[in-house]
mmCIF file of C-alpha atoms in Angstrom:
data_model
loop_
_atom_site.group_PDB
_atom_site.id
_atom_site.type_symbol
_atom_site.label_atom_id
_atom_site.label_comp_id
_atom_site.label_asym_id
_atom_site.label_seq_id
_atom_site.Cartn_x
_atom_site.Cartn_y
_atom_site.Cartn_z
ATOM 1 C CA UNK A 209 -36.005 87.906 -82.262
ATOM 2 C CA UNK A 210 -34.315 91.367 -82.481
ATOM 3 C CA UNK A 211 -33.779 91.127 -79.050
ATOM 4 C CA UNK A 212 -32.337 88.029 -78.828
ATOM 5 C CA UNK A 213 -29.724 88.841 -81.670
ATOM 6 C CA UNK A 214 -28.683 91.907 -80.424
ATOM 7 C CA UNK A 215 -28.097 89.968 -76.832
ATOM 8 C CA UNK A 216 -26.272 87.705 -78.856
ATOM 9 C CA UNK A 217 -24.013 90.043 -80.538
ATOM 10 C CA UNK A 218 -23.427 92.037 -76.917
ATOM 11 C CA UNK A 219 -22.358 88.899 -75.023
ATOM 12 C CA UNK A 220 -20.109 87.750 -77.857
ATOM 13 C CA UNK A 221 -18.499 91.697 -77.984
ATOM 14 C CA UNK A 222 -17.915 91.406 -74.228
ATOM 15 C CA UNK A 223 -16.029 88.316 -74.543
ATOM 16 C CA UNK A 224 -14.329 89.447 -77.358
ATOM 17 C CA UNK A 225 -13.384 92.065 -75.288
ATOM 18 C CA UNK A 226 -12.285 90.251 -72.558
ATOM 19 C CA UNK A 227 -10.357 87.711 -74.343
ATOM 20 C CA UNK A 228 -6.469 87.776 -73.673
ATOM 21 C CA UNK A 229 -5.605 84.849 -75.764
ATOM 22 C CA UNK A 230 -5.442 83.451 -79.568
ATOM 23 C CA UNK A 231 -7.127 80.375 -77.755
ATOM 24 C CA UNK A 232 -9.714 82.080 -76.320
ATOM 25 C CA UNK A 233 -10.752 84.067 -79.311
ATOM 26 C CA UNK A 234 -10.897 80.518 -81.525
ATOM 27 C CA UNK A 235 -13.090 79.171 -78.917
ATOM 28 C CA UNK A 236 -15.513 82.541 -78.909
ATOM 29 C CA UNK A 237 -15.534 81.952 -82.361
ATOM 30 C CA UNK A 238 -17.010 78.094 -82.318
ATOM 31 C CA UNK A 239 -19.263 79.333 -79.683
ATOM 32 C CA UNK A 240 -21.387 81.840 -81.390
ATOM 33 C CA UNK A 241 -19.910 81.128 -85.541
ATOM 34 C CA UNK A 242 -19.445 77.150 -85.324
ATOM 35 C CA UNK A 243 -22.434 74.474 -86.868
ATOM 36 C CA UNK A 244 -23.362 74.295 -83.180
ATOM 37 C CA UNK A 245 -23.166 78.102 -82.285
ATOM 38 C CA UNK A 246 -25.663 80.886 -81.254
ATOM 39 C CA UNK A 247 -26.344 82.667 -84.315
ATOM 40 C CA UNK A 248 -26.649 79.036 -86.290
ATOM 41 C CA UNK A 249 -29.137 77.853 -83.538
ATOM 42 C CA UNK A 250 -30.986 81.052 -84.449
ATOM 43 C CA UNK A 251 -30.995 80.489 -88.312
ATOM 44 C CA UNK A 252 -32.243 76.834 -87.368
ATOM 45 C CA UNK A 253 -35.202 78.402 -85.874
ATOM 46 C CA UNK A 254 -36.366 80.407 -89.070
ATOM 47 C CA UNK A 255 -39.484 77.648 -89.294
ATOM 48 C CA UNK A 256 -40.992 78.980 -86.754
ATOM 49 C CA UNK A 257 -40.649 82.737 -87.690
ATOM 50 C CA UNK A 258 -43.294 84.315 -90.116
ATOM 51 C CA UNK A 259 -42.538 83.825 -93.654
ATOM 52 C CA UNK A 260 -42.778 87.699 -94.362
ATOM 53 C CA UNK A 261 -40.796 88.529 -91.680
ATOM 54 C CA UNK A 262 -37.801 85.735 -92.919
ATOM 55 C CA UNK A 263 -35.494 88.356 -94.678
ATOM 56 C CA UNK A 264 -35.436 90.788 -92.098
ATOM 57 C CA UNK A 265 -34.999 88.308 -89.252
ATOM 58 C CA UNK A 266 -32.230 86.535 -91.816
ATOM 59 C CA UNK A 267 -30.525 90.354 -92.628
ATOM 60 C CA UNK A 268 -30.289 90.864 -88.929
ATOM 61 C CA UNK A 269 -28.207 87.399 -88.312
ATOM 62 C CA UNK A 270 -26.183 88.264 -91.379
ATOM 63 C CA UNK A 271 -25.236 91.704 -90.221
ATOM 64 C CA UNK A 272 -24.932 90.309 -86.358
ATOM 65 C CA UNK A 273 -22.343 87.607 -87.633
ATOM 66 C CA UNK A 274 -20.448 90.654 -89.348
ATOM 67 C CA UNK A 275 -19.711 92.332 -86.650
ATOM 68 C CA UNK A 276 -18.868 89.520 -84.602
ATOM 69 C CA UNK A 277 -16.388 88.198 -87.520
ATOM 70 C CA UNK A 278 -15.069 91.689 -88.187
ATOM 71 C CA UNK A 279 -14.293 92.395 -83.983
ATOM 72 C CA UNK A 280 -12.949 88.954 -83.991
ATOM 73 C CA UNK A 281 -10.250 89.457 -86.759
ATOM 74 C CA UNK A 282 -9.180 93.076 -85.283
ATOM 75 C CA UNK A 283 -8.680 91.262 -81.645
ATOM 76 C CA UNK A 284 -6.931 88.220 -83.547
ATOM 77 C CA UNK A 285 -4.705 90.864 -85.219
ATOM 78 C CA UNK A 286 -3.803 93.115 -82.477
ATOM 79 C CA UNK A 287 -2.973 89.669 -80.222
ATOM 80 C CA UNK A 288 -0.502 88.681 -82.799
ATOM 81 C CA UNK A 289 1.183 91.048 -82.982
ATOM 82 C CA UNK A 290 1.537 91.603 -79.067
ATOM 83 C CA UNK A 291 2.187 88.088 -78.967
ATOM 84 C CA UNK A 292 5.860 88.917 -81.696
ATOM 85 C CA UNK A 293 6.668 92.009 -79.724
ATOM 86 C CA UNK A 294 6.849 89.841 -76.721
ATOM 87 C CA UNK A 295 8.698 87.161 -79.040
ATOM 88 C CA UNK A 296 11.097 89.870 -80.357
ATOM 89 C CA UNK A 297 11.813 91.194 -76.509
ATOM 90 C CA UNK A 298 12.547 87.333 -75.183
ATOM 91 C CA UNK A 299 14.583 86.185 -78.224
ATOM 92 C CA UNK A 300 17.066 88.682 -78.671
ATOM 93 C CA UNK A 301 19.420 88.248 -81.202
ATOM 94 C CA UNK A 302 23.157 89.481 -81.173
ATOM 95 C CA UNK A 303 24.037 90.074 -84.735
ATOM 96 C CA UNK A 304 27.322 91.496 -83.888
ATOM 97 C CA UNK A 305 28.220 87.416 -82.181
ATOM 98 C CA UNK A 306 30.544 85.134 -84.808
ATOM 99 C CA UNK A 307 28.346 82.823 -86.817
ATOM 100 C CA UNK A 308 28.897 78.834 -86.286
ATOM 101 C CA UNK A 309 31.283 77.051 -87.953
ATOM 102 C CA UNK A 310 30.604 74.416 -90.122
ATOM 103 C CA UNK A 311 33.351 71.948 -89.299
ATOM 104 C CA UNK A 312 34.133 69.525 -92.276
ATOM 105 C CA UNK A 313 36.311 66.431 -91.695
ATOM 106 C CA UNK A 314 38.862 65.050 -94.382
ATOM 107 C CA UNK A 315 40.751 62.100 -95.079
ATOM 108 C CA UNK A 316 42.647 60.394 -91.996
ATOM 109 C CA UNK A 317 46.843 60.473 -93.353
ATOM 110 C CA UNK A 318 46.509 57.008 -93.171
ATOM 111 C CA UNK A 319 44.210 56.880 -95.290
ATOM 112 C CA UNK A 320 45.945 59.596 -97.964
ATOM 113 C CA UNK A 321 48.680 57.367 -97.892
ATOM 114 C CA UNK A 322 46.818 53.788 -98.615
ATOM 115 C CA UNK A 323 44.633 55.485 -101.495
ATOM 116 C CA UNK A 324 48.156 57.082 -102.971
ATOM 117 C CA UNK A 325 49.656 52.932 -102.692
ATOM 118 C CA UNK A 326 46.523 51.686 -104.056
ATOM 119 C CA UNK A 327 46.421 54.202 -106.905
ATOM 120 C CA UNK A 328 49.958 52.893 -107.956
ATOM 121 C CA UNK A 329 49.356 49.358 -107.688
ATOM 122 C CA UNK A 330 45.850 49.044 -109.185
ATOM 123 C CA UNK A 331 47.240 51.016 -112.168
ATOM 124 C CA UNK A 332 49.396 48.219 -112.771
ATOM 125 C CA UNK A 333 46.259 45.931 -112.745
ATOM 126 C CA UNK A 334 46.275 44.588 -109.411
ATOM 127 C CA UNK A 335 43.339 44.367 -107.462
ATOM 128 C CA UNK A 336 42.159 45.508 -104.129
ATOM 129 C CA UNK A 337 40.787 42.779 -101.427
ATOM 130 C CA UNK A 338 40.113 42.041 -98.338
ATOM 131 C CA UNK A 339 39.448 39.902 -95.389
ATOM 132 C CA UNK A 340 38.247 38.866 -91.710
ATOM 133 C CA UNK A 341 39.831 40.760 -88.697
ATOM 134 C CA UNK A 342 39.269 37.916 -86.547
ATOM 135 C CA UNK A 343 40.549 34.791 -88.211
ATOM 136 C CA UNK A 344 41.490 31.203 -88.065
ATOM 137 C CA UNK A 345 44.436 30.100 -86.642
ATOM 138 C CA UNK A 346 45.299 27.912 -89.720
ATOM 139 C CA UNK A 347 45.181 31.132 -92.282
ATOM 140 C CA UNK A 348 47.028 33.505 -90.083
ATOM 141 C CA UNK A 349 50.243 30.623 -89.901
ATOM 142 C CA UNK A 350 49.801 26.896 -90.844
ATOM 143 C CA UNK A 351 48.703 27.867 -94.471
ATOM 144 C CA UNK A 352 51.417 30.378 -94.467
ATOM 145 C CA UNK A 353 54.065 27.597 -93.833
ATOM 146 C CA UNK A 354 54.353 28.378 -89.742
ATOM 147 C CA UNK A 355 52.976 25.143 -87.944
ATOM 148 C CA UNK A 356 52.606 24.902 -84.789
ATOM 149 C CA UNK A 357 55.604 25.489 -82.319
ATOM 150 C CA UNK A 358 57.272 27.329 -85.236
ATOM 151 C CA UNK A 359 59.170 30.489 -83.693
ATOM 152 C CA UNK A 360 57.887 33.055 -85.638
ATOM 153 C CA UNK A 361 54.467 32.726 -84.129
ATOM 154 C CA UNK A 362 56.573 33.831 -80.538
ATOM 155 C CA UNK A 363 57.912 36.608 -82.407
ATOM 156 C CA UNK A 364 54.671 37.648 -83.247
ATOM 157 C CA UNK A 365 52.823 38.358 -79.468
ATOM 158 C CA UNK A 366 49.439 37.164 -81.422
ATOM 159 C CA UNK A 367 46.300 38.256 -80.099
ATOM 160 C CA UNK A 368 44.556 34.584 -79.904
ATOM 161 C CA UNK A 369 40.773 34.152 -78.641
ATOM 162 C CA UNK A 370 41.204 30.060 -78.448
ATOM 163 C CA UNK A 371 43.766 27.858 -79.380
ATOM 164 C CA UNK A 372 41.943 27.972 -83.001
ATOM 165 C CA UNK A 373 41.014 31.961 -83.622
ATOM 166 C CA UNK A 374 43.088 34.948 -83.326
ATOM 167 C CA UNK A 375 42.865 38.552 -83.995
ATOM 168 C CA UNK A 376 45.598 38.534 -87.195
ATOM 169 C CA UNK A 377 48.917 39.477 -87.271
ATOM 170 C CA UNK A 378 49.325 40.083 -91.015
ATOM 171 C CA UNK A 379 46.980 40.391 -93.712
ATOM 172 C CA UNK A 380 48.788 37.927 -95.773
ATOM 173 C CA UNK A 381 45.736 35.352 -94.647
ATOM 174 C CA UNK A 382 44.247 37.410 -97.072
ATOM 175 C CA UNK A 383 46.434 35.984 -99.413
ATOM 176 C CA UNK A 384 45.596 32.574 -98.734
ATOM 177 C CA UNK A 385 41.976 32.720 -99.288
ATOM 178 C CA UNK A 386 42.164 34.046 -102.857
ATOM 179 C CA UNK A 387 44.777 31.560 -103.641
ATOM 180 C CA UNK A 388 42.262 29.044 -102.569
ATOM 181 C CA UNK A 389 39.398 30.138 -104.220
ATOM 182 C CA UNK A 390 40.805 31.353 -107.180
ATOM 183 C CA UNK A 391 42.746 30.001 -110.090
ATOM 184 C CA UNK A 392 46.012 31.918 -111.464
ATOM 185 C CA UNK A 393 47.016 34.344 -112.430
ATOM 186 C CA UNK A 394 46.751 35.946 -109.349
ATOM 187 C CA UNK A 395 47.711 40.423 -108.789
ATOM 188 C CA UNK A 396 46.084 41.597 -105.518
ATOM 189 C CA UNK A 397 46.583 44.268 -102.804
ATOM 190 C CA UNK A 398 44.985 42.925 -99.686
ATOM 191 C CA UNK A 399 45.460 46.787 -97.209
ATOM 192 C CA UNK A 400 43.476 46.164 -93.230
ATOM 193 C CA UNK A 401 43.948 46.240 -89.794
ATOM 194 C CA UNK A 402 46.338 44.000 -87.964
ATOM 195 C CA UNK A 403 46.810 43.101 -84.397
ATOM 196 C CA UNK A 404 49.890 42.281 -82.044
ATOM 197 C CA UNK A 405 50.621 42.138 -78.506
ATOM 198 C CA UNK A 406 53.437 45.125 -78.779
ATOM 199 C CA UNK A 407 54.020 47.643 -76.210
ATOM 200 C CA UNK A 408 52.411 51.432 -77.019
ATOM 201 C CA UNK A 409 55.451 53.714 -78.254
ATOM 202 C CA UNK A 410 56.648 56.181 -81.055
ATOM 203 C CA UNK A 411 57.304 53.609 -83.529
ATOM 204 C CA UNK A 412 54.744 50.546 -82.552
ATOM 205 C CA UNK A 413 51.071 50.000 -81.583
ATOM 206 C CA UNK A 414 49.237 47.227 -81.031
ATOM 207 C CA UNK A 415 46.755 47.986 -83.293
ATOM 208 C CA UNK A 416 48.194 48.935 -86.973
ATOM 209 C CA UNK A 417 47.837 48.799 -90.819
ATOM 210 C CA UNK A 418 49.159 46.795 -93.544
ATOM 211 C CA UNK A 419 49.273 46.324 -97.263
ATOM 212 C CA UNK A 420 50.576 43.206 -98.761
ATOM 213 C CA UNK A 421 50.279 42.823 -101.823
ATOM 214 C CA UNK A 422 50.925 38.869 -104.116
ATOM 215 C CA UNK A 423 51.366 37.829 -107.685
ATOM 216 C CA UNK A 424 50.993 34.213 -108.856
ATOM 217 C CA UNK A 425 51.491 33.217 -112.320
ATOM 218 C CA UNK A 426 53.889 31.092 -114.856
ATOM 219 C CA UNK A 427 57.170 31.913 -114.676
ATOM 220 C CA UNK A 428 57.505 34.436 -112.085
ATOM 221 C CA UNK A 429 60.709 35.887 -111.102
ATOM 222 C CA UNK A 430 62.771 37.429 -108.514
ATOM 223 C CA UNK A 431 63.215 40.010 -111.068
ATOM 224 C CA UNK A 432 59.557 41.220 -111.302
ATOM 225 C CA UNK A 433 59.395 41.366 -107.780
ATOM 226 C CA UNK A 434 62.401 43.864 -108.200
ATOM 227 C CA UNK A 435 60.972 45.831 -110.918
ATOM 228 C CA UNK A 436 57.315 46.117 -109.112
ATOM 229 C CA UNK A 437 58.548 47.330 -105.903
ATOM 230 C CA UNK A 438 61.203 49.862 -107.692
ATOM 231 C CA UNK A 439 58.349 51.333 -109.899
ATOM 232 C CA UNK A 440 56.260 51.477 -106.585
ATOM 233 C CA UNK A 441 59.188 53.614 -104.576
ATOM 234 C CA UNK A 442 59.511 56.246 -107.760
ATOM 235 C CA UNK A 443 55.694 56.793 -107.544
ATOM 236 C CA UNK A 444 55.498 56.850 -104.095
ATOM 237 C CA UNK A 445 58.842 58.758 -102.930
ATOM 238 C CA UNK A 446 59.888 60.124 -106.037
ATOM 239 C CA UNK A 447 61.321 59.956 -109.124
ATOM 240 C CA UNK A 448 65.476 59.452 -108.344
ATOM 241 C CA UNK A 449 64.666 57.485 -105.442
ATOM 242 C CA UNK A 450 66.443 54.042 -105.572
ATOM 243 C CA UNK A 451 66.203 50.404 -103.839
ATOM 244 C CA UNK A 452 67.962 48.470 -102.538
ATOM 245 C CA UNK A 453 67.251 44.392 -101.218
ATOM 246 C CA UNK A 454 68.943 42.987 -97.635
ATOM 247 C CA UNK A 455 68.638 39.032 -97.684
ATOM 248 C CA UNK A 456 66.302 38.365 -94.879
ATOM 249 C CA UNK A 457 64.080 34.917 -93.658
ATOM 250 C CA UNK A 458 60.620 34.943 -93.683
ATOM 251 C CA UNK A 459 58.532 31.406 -92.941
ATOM 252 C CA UNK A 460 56.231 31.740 -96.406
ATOM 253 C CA UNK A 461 58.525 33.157 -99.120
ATOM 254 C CA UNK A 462 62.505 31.796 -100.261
ATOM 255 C CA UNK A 463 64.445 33.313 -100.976
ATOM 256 C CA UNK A 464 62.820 36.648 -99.054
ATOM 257 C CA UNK A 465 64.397 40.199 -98.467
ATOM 258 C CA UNK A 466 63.803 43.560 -96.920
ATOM 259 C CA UNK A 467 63.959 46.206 -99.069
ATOM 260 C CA UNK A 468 65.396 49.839 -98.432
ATOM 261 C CA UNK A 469 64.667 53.283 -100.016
ATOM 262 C CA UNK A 470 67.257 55.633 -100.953
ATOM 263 C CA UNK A 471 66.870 58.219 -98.605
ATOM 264 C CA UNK A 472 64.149 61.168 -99.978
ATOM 265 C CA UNK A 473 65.632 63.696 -97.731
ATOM 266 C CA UNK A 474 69.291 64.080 -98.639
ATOM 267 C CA UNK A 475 69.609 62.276 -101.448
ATOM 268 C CA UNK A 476 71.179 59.289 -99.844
ATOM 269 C CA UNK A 477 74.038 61.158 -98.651
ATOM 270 C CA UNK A 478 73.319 60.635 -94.816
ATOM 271 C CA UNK A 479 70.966 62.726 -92.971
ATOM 272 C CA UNK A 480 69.343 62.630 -89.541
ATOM 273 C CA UNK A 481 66.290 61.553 -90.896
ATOM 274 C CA UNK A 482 67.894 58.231 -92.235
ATOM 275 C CA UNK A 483 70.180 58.065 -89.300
ATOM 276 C CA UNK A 484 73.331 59.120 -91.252
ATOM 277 C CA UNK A 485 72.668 55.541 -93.601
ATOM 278 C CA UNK A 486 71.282 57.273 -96.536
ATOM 279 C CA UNK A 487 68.516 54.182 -96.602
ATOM 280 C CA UNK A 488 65.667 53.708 -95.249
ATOM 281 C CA UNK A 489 64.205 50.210 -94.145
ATOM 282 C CA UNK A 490 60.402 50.204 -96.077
ATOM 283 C CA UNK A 491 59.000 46.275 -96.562
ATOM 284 C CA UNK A 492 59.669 43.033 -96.841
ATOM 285 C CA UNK A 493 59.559 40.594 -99.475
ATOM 286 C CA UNK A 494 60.028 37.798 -101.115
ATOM 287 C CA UNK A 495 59.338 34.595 -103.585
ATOM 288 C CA UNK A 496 56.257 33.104 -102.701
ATOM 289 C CA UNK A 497 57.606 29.715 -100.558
ATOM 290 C CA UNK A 498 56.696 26.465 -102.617
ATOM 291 C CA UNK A 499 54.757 24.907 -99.541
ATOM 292 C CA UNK A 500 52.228 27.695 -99.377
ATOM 293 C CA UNK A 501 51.278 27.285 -102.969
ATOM 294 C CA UNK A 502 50.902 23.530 -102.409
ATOM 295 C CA UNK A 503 48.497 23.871 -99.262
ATOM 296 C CA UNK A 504 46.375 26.385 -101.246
ATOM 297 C CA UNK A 505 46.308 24.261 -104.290
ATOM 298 C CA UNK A 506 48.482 25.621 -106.614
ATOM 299 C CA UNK A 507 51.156 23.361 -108.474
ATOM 300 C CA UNK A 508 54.714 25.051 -107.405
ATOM 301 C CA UNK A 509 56.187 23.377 -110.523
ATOM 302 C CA UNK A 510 53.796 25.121 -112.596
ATOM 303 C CA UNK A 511 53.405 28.551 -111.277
ATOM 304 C CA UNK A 512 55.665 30.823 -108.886
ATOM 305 C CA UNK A 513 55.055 34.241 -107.490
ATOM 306 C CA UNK A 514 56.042 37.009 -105.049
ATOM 307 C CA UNK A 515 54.823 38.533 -102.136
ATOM 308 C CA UNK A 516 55.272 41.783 -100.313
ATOM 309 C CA UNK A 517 54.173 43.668 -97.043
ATOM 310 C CA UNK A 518 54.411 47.296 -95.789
ATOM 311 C CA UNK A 519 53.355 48.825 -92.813
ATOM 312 C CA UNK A 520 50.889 51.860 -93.694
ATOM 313 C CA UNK A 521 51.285 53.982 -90.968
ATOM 314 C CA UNK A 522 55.507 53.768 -91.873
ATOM 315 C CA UNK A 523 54.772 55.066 -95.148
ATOM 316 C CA UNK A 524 52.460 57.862 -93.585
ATOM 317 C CA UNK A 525 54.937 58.579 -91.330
ATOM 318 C CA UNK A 526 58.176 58.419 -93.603
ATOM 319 C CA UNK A 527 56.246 60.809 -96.355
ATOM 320 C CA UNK A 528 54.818 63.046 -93.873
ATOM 321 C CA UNK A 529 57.778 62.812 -91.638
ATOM 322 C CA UNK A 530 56.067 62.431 -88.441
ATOM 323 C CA UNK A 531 58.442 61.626 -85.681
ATOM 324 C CA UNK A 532 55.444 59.545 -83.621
ATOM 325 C CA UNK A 533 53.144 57.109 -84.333
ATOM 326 C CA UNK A 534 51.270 57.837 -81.336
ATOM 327 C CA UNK A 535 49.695 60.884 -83.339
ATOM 328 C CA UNK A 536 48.142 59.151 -85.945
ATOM 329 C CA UNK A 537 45.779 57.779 -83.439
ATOM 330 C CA UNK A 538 45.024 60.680 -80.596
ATOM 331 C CA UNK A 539 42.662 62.734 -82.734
ATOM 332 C CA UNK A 540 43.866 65.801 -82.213
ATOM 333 C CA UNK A 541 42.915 68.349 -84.641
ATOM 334 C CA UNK A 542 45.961 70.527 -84.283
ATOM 335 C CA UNK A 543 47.996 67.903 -85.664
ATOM 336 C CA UNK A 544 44.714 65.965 -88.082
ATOM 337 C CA UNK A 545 44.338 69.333 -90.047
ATOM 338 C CA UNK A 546 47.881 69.743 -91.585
ATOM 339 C CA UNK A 547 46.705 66.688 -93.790
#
């Protein structure tokens, strides 16, 4: 039995020794160390040995497996750390590189200047809504008072998927749908995207933003459309700036105007920014046209309002004083990162 255990112990030693791997050290260690291994095939046999000579035969596996164990854990060791000096050679590290950056995005200007006009109109308790991109043919101009063969729908250069769905030129179908489904009075802001068939310059896109806001409630006046949309320019372009209305025609409001800013730039004393004018052109407005309240089922001798639209990226552009719309949209950080 002696002999066998110290044959044991010399094969597993001259593996040990010949072992060039973590692998192949694990596996020498199952071989002769595992439930099925040499030295536990030789404790299995300890029936058949002499009870007196037991301990001995028992000492001699013990002190076998120890040196076994203890050769395996000084090959394991000096492997591992071969195996990081060859890791440390391969994976060089230049600490004297620049780190990384961590780039972190921000708000879009358009979208600086949406939150700053819905900031100033939900403090006045209006509230913010919105609607389908894609929409029906009878929200975007029937309901809005422009039937069929009506000009404005030429001026327009709508976007239309079939003779019944378009892409929408105006988010004032928004308007429609919470007239219908909702009983005055009525203070919303109804911001999204818009779409019309307009050729790609500085000043138009056919892809855009606008904010429209309506108000619907007994006796309703031309003069708290007025005082809204003045309160709205002082927050928005500062304190001195005045407004001034331009009689205009729009198909769903009479009577309707545009609406100028006193120019925030000189004063109002004529600048090139305002093209010498001292105004600048900003929305359009108007009172709330007696047929559109009737087709959305509100009684016109009962309740009046007034409506109001903006484009977003003209305010983003007239506060930032961007010359080009075209930037807005060509992701270019140079020009994203001022914001």
């Amino acid at each position: 039995m002696k002999e066998k255990l110290e044959q044991i112990k010399a094969e597993a030693l001259a593996q040990i020794e010949s072992s060039g791997a973590l692998e192949r050290l694990n596996e020498i260690r199952v071989n002769y160390l595992g439930k099925k291994g040499e030295l536990t095939q030789v404790l299995k046999g300890m029936k058949d040995v002499a009870p007196e000579e037991r301990p001995k035969v028992g000492q001699m596996v013990n002190d076998a497996r120890a040196v076994i164990e203890a050769r395996l854990e000084e090959m394991r060791a000096g492997l591992a750390a071969r195996a990081r000096e060859e890791q440390l050679k391969s994976e060089v590290i230049d600490v004297t590189l620049p780190a990384k950056k961590l780039t972190v995005g921000h708000r879009h200007p358009n979208t600086v200047a949406l939150e700053e006009v819905e900031r100033i109109f939900v403090g006045m308790g209006y509230e913010v809504v919105e609607g389908p991109e894609v929409e029906y043919d009878y929200y975007n101009f029937q309901a809005l008072n422009i039937p069929e063969g009506h000009p404005a729908r030429d001026e327009q250069d709508t976007f239309y998927i079939n003779d019944r769905i378009v892409l929408r030129s105006q988010t004032s179908s928004v308007q429609v749908r919470v007239m219908e489904n909702q009983k005055p009075p009525i203070r919303i802001l109804a911001p999204g995207r818009v779409f019309r068939s307009d050729e790609v310059d500085a000043t138009h896109s056919p892809s855009f933003h606008q904010v429209e806001g309506l108000v619907i409630d007994k006796n309703i006046t031309f003069a708290d459309l007025k005082g809204t949309l003045g309160q709205m320019a002082k927050e928005l372009f500062g304190e001195e700036t005045k407004v001034k209305f331009r009689p205009h025609h729009f198909p769903f409001t009479e009577p309707s105007a545009e609406m100028d800013v006193s120019c925030f730039k000189c004063g109002g004393r004529g600048c090139r920014f305002c093209k010498g004018s001292g105004w600048i052109e900003i929305l359009g407005c108007g009172m709330v046209h007696p047929n559109v309240l009737r087709m959305s089922g509100i009684n016109p001798e009962e309740y009046s309002g007034f409506a109001f639209g903006m484009g977003l990226e003209r305010i983003a552009l007239l506060k930032y004083e961007i010359d080009d719309m075209r930037l807005l949209y060509e992701n270019d950080e140079r020009f994203l990162k001022q914001f």
